[in-house]
Short mmCIF file of C-alpha atoms in Angstrom, two decimals:
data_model
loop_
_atom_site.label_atom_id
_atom_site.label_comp_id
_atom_site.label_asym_id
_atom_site.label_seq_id
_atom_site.Cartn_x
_atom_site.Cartn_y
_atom_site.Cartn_z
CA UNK A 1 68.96 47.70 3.35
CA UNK A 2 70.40 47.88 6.96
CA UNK A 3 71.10 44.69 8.36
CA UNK A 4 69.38 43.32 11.13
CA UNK A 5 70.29 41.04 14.34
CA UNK A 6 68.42 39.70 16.96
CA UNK A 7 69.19 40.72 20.65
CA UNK A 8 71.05 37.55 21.31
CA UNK A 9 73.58 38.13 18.80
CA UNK A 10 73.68 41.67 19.44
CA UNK A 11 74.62 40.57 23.15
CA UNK A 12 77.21 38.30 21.88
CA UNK A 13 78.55 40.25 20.10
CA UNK A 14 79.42 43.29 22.32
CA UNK A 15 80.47 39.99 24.78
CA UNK A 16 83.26 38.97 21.92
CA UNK A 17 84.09 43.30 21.62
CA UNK A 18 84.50 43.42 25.63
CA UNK A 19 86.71 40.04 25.19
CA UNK A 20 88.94 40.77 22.72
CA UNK A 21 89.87 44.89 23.61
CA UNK A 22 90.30 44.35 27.52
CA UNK A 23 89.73 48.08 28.91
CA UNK A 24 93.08 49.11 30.18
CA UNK A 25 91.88 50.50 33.35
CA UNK A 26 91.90 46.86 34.37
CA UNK A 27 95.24 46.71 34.67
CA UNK A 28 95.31 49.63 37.21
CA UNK A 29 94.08 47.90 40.11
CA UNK A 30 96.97 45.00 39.73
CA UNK A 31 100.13 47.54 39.32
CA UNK A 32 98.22 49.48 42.14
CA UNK A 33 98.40 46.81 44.40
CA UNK A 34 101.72 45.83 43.27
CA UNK A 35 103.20 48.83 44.38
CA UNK A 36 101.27 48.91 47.59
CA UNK A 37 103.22 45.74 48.78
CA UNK A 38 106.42 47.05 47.37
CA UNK A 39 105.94 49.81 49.86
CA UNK A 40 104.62 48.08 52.69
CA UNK A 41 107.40 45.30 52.29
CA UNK A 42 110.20 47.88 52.15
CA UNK A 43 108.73 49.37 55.41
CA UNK A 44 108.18 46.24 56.99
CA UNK A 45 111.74 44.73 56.22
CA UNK A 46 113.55 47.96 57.64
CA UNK A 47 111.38 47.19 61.02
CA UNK A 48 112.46 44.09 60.73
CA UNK A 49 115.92 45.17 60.98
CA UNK A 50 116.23 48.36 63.25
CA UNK A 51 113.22 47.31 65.55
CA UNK A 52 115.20 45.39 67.75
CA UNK A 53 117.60 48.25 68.31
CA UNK A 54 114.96 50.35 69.47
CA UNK A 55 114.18 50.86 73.58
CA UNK A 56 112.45 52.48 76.19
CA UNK A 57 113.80 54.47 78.41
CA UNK A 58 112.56 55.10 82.36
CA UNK A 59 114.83 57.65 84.00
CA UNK A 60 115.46 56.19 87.54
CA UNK A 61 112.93 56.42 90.55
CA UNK A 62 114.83 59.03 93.18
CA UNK A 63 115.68 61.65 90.60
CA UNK A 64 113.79 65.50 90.75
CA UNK A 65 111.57 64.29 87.81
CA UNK A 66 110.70 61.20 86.07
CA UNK A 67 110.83 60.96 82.25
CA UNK A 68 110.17 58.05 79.83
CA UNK A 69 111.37 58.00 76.13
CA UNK A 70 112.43 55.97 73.03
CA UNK A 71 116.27 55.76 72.29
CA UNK A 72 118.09 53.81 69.36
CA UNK A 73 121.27 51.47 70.13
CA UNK A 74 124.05 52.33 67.80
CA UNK A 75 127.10 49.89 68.79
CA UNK A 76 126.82 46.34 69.62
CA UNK A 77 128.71 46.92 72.83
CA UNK A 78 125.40 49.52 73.64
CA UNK A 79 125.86 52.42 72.93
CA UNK A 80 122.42 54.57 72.92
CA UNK A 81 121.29 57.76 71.43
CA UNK A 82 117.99 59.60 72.32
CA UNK A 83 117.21 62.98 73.45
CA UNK A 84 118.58 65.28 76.25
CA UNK A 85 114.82 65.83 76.96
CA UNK A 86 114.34 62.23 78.07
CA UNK A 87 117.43 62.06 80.07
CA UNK A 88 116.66 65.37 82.00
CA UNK A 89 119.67 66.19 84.11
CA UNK A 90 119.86 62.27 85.43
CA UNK A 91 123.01 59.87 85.92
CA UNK A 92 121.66 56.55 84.95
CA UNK A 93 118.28 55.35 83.35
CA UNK A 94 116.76 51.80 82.83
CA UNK A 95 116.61 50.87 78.99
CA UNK A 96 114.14 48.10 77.93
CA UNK A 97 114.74 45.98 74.62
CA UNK A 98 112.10 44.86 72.13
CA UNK A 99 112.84 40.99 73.85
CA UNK A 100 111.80 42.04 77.21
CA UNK A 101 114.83 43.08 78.36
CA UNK A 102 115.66 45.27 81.14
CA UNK A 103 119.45 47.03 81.13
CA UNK A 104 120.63 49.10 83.59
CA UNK A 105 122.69 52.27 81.20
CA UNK A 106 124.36 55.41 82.19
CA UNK A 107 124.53 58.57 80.94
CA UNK A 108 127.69 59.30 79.47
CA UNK A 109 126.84 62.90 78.06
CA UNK A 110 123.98 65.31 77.72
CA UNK A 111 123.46 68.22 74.83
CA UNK A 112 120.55 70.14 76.12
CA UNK A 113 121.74 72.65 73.20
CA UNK A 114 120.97 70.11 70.14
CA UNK A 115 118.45 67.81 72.44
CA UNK A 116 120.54 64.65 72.40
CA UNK A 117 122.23 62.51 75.26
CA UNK A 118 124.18 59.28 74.93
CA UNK A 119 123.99 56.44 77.16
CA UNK A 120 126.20 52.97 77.56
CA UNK A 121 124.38 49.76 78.89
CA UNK A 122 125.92 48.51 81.63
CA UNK A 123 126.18 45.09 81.16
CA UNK A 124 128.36 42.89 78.98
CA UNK A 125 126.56 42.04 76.08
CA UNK A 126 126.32 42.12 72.26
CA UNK A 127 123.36 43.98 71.41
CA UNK A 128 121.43 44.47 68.21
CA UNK A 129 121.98 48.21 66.48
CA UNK A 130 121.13 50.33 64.40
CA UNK A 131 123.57 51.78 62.11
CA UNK A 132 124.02 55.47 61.77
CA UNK A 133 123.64 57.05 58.08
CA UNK A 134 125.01 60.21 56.02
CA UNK A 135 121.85 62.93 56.69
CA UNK A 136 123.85 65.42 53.93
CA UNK A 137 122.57 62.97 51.33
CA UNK A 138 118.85 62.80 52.15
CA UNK A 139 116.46 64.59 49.58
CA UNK A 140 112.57 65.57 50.12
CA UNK A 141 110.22 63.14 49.57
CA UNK A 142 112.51 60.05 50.55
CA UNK A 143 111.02 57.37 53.06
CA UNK A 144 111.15 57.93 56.60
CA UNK A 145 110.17 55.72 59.34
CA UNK A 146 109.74 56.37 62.92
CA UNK A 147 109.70 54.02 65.71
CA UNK A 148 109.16 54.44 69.56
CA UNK A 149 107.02 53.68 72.33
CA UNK A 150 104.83 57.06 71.96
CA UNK A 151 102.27 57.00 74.67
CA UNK A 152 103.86 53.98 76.40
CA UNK A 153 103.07 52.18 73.37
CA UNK A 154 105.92 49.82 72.76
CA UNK A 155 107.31 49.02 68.99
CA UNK A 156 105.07 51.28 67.49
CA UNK A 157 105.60 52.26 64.20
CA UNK A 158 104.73 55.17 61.47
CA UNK A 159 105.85 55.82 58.20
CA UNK A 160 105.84 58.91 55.95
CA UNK A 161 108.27 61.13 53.43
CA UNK A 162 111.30 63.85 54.21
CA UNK A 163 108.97 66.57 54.22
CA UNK A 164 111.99 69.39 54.04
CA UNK A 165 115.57 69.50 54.95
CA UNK A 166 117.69 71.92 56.70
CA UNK A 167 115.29 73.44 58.96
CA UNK A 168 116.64 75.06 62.22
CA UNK A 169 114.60 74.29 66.03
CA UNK A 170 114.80 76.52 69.26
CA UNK A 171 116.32 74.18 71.90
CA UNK A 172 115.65 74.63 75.76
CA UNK A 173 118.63 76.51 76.15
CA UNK A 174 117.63 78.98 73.18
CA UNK A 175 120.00 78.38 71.15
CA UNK A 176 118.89 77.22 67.87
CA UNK A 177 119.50 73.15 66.78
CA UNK A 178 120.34 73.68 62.71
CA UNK A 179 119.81 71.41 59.70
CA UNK A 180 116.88 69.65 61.53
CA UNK A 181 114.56 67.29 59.90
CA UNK A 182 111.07 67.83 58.88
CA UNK A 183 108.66 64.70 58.18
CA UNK A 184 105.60 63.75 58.61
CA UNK A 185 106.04 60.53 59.89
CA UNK A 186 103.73 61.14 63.06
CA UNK A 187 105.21 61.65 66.42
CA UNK A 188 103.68 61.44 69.72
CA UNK A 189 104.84 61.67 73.23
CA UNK A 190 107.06 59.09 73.87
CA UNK A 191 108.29 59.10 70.55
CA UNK A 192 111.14 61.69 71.67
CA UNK A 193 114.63 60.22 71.35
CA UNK A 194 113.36 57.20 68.87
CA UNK A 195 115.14 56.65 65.37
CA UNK A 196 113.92 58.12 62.10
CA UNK A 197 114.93 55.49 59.33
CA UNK A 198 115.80 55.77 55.84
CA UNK A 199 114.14 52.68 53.29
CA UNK A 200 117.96 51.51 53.75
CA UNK A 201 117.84 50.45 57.14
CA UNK A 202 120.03 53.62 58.17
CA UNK A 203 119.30 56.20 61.04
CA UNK A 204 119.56 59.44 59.22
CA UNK A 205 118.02 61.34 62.49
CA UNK A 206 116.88 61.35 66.11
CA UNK A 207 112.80 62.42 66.66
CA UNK A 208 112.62 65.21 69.07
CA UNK A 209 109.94 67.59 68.13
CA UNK A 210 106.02 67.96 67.19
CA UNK A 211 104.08 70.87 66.89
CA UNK A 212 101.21 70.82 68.50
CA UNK A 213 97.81 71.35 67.09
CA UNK A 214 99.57 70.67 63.67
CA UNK A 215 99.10 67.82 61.63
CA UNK A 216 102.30 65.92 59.95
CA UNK A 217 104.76 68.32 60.85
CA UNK A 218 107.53 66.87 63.45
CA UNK A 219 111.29 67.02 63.35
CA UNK A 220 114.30 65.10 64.41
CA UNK A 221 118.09 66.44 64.78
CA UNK A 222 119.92 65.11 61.47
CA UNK A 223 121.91 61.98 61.97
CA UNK A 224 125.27 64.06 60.91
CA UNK A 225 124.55 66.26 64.06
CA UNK A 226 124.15 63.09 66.18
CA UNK A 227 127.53 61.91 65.15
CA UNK A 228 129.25 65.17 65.74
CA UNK A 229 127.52 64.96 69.42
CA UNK A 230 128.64 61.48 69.56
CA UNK A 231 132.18 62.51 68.83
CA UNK A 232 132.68 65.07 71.50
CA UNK A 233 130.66 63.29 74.33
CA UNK A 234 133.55 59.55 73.67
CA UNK A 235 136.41 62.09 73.46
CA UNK A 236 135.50 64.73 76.00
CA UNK A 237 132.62 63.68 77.92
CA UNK A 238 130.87 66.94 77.26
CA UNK A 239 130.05 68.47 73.81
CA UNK A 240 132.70 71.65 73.57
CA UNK A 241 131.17 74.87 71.94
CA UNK A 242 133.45 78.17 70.72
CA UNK A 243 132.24 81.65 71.58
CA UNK A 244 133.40 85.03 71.60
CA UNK A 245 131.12 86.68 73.52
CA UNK A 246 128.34 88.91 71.64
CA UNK A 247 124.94 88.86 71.35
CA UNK A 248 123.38 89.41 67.98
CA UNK A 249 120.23 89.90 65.77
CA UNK A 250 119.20 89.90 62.31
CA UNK A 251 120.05 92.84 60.05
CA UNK A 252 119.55 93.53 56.02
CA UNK A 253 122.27 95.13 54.61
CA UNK A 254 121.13 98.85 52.85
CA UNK A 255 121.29 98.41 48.91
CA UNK A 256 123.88 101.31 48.49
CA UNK A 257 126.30 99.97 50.99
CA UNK A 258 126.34 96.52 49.61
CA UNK A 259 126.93 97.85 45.90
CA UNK A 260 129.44 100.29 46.74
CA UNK A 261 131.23 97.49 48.69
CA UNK A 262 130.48 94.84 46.17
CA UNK A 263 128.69 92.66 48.76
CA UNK A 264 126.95 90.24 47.76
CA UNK A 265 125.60 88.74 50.73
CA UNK A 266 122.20 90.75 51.64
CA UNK A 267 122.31 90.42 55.19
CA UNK A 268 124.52 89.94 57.94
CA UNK A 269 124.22 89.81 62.33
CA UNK A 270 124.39 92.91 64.45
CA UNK A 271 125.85 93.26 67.40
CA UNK A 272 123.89 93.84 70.17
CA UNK A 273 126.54 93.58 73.08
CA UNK A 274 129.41 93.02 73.98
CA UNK A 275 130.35 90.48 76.76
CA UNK A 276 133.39 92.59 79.38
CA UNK A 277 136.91 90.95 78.74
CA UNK A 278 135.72 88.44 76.15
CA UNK A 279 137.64 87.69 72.81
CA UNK A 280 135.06 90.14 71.22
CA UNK A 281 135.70 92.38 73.63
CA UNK A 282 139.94 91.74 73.32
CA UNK A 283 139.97 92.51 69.69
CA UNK A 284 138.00 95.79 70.07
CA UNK A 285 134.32 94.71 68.56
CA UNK A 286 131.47 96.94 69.34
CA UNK A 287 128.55 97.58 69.56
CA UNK A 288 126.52 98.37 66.06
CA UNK A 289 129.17 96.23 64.42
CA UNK A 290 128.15 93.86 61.33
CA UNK A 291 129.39 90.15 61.57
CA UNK A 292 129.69 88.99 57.43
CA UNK A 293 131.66 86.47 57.64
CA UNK A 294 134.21 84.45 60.51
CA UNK A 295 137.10 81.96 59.24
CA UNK A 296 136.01 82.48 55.72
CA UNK A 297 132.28 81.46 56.10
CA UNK A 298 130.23 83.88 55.27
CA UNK A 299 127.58 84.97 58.33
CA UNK A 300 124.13 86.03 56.82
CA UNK A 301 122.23 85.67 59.97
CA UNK A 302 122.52 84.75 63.99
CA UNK A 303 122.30 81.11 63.42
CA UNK A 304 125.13 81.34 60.87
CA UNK A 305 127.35 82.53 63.84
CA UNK A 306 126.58 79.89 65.83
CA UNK A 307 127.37 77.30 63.17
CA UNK A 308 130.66 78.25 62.59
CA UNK A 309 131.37 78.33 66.11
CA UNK A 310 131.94 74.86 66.49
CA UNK A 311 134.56 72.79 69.00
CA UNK A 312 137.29 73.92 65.90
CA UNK A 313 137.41 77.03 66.45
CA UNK A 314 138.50 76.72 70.38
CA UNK A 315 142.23 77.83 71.04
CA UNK A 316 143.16 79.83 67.23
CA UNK A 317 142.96 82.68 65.69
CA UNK A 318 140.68 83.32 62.79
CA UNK A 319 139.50 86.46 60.63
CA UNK A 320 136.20 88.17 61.68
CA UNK A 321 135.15 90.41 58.71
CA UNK A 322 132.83 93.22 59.76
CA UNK A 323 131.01 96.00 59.07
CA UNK A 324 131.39 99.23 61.09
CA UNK A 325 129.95 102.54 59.80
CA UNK A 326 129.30 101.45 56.26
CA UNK A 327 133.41 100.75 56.22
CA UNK A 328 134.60 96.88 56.03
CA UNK A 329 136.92 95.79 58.66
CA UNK A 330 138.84 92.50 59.20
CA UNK A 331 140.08 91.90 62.66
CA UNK A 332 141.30 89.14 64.38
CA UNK A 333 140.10 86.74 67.05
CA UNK A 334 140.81 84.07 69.14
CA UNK A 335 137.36 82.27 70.23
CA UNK A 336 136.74 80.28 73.65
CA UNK A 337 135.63 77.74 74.65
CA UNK A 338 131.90 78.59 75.86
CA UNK A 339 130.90 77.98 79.54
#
């Protein structure tokens, strides 16, 4: 015979079942949460930290245009980063701090061809910064956190991942900014010339860039490029560029040439002129020619060129490899600086 219970202890004892095996979804919403404030407390310290560093910045009343932009000190003695965009052409710019504070800076530089500019405050006075980090050692899906004053909107701040790495941006002056950084921290106007932040604390790039009518995809030149910029604009006062006077354009290497050869690069630049009395033009280049490879780097397209052009190359003489006719060729050049 089947035995029997009442409803009461039938309740109780589904009561003592749900008791003693606790359902382990329960546990979810506590490690869920737990994780939430690990995020959100990682975020907030690094605010914390770099938010003082980051200002406004009003280009001065009197100049052809007016602009107004973020910008991240990186010395104590203030020394500023932000974009060339911001800057636009002017000699001096008010900066104003997270306290309040209004500085009088001037610009000591300007890259319109990698969108950065670096100012120095004026005045004597230890200020708080924000340290510069390594950019080669970044990896998608890492942290990133912008702030700026995007829309006039001071201190804001947004928070997202390293969407990709190495991507390459058309600057104003067409020439293309390399190893840029997507994320989609968002990015408004306003935002331009603010820090993008690693979970360390660390500026690992400068925002410059949003497309519009995209969502989550913005940019910001690397934090290795910044410091190159940096570098030239202390020494020099201007940031120095090599050239050797050609134009070029994509071009795919035909399958029977690069096997006969024993290429194994697949593409390479053309040549598409030649600039009169230039080095190109000195060590008998021409037009149709293939660019593989300069100083040992190997050139698979345009903005390969341009990389290895850097302020290095100005003043020696390095091996050009190229193709002419389906026949390699080596000659020598001596690159310039570019005007």
């Amino acid at each position: 015979m089947d035995a029997l219970f009442t409803d009461d202890e039938v309740r109780f004892d589904e009561t003592q079942n749900a008791e003693s095996t606790p359902a382990p979804e329960r546990a979810a919403p506590a490690a869920d949460g737990a994780l939430l404030d690990a995020y959100s407390t990682a975020v907030s310290d690094v605010v914390d930290r770099v938010g003082p560093a980051v200002v406004r910045i009003d280009v001065r009343r009197g100049q052809p245009r007016g602009g107004l932009g973020s910008g991240v000190i990186i010395s104590p003695d203030g020394l500023i980063l932000t974009n060339s965009h911001v800057v636009q052409n002017a000699k001096s710019a008010s900066v104003t701090l997270l306290d309040g504070r209004v500085l009088n800076a001037r610009v000591l530089g300007d890259d319109p061809d990698a969108d950065l500019a670096l100012l120095r405050v004026d005045e004597a006075a230890t200020l708080p910064f924000a340290p510069l980090g390594d950019s080669s050692a970044l990896k998608r899906g890492q942290i990133a956190i912008a702030i700026g004053n995007p829309l006039g909107f001071d201190a804001t701040v947004t928070a997202g991942v390293v969407s990709a790495l190495g991507r390459s941006l058309g600057a104003s002056t067409g020439r293309m900014i390399e190893d840029v950084i997507q994320t989609d921290a968002s990015l408004n106007p306003g935002n331009s010339g603010g820090p993008l932040v690693s979970s360390r604390g660390e500026v690992i790039g400068i925002n410059t860039a949003i497309i519009q009518g995209a969502q989550g995809i913005c940019f910001a030149v690397a934090s290795n490029t910044a410091s190159a910029v940096l570098g030239e604009i202390v020494r020099h006062g201007r940031v120095r560029r090599a050239s050797i006077g050609v134009g070029v354009a994509p071009w795919t290497l035909p399958r029977r040439i690069a096997l006969r050869l024993g290429l194994e690069q697949k593409t390479g630049a053309m040549i598409t002129f030649v600039e009169p009395r230039s080095p190109a033009d000195e060590a008998g280049l021409l037009t149709g020619d293939v660019l593989l490879g300069i100083d040992g780097r190997t050139v698979a397209t345009p903005s390969d060129m341009v990389r290895a052009l850097d302020a290095d190359m100005i003043g020696r003489v390095v091996a050009l490899d190229t193709l002419r006719r389906s026949e390699r060729k080596r000659v020598w050049i001596g690159p310039k600086e570019r005007n």
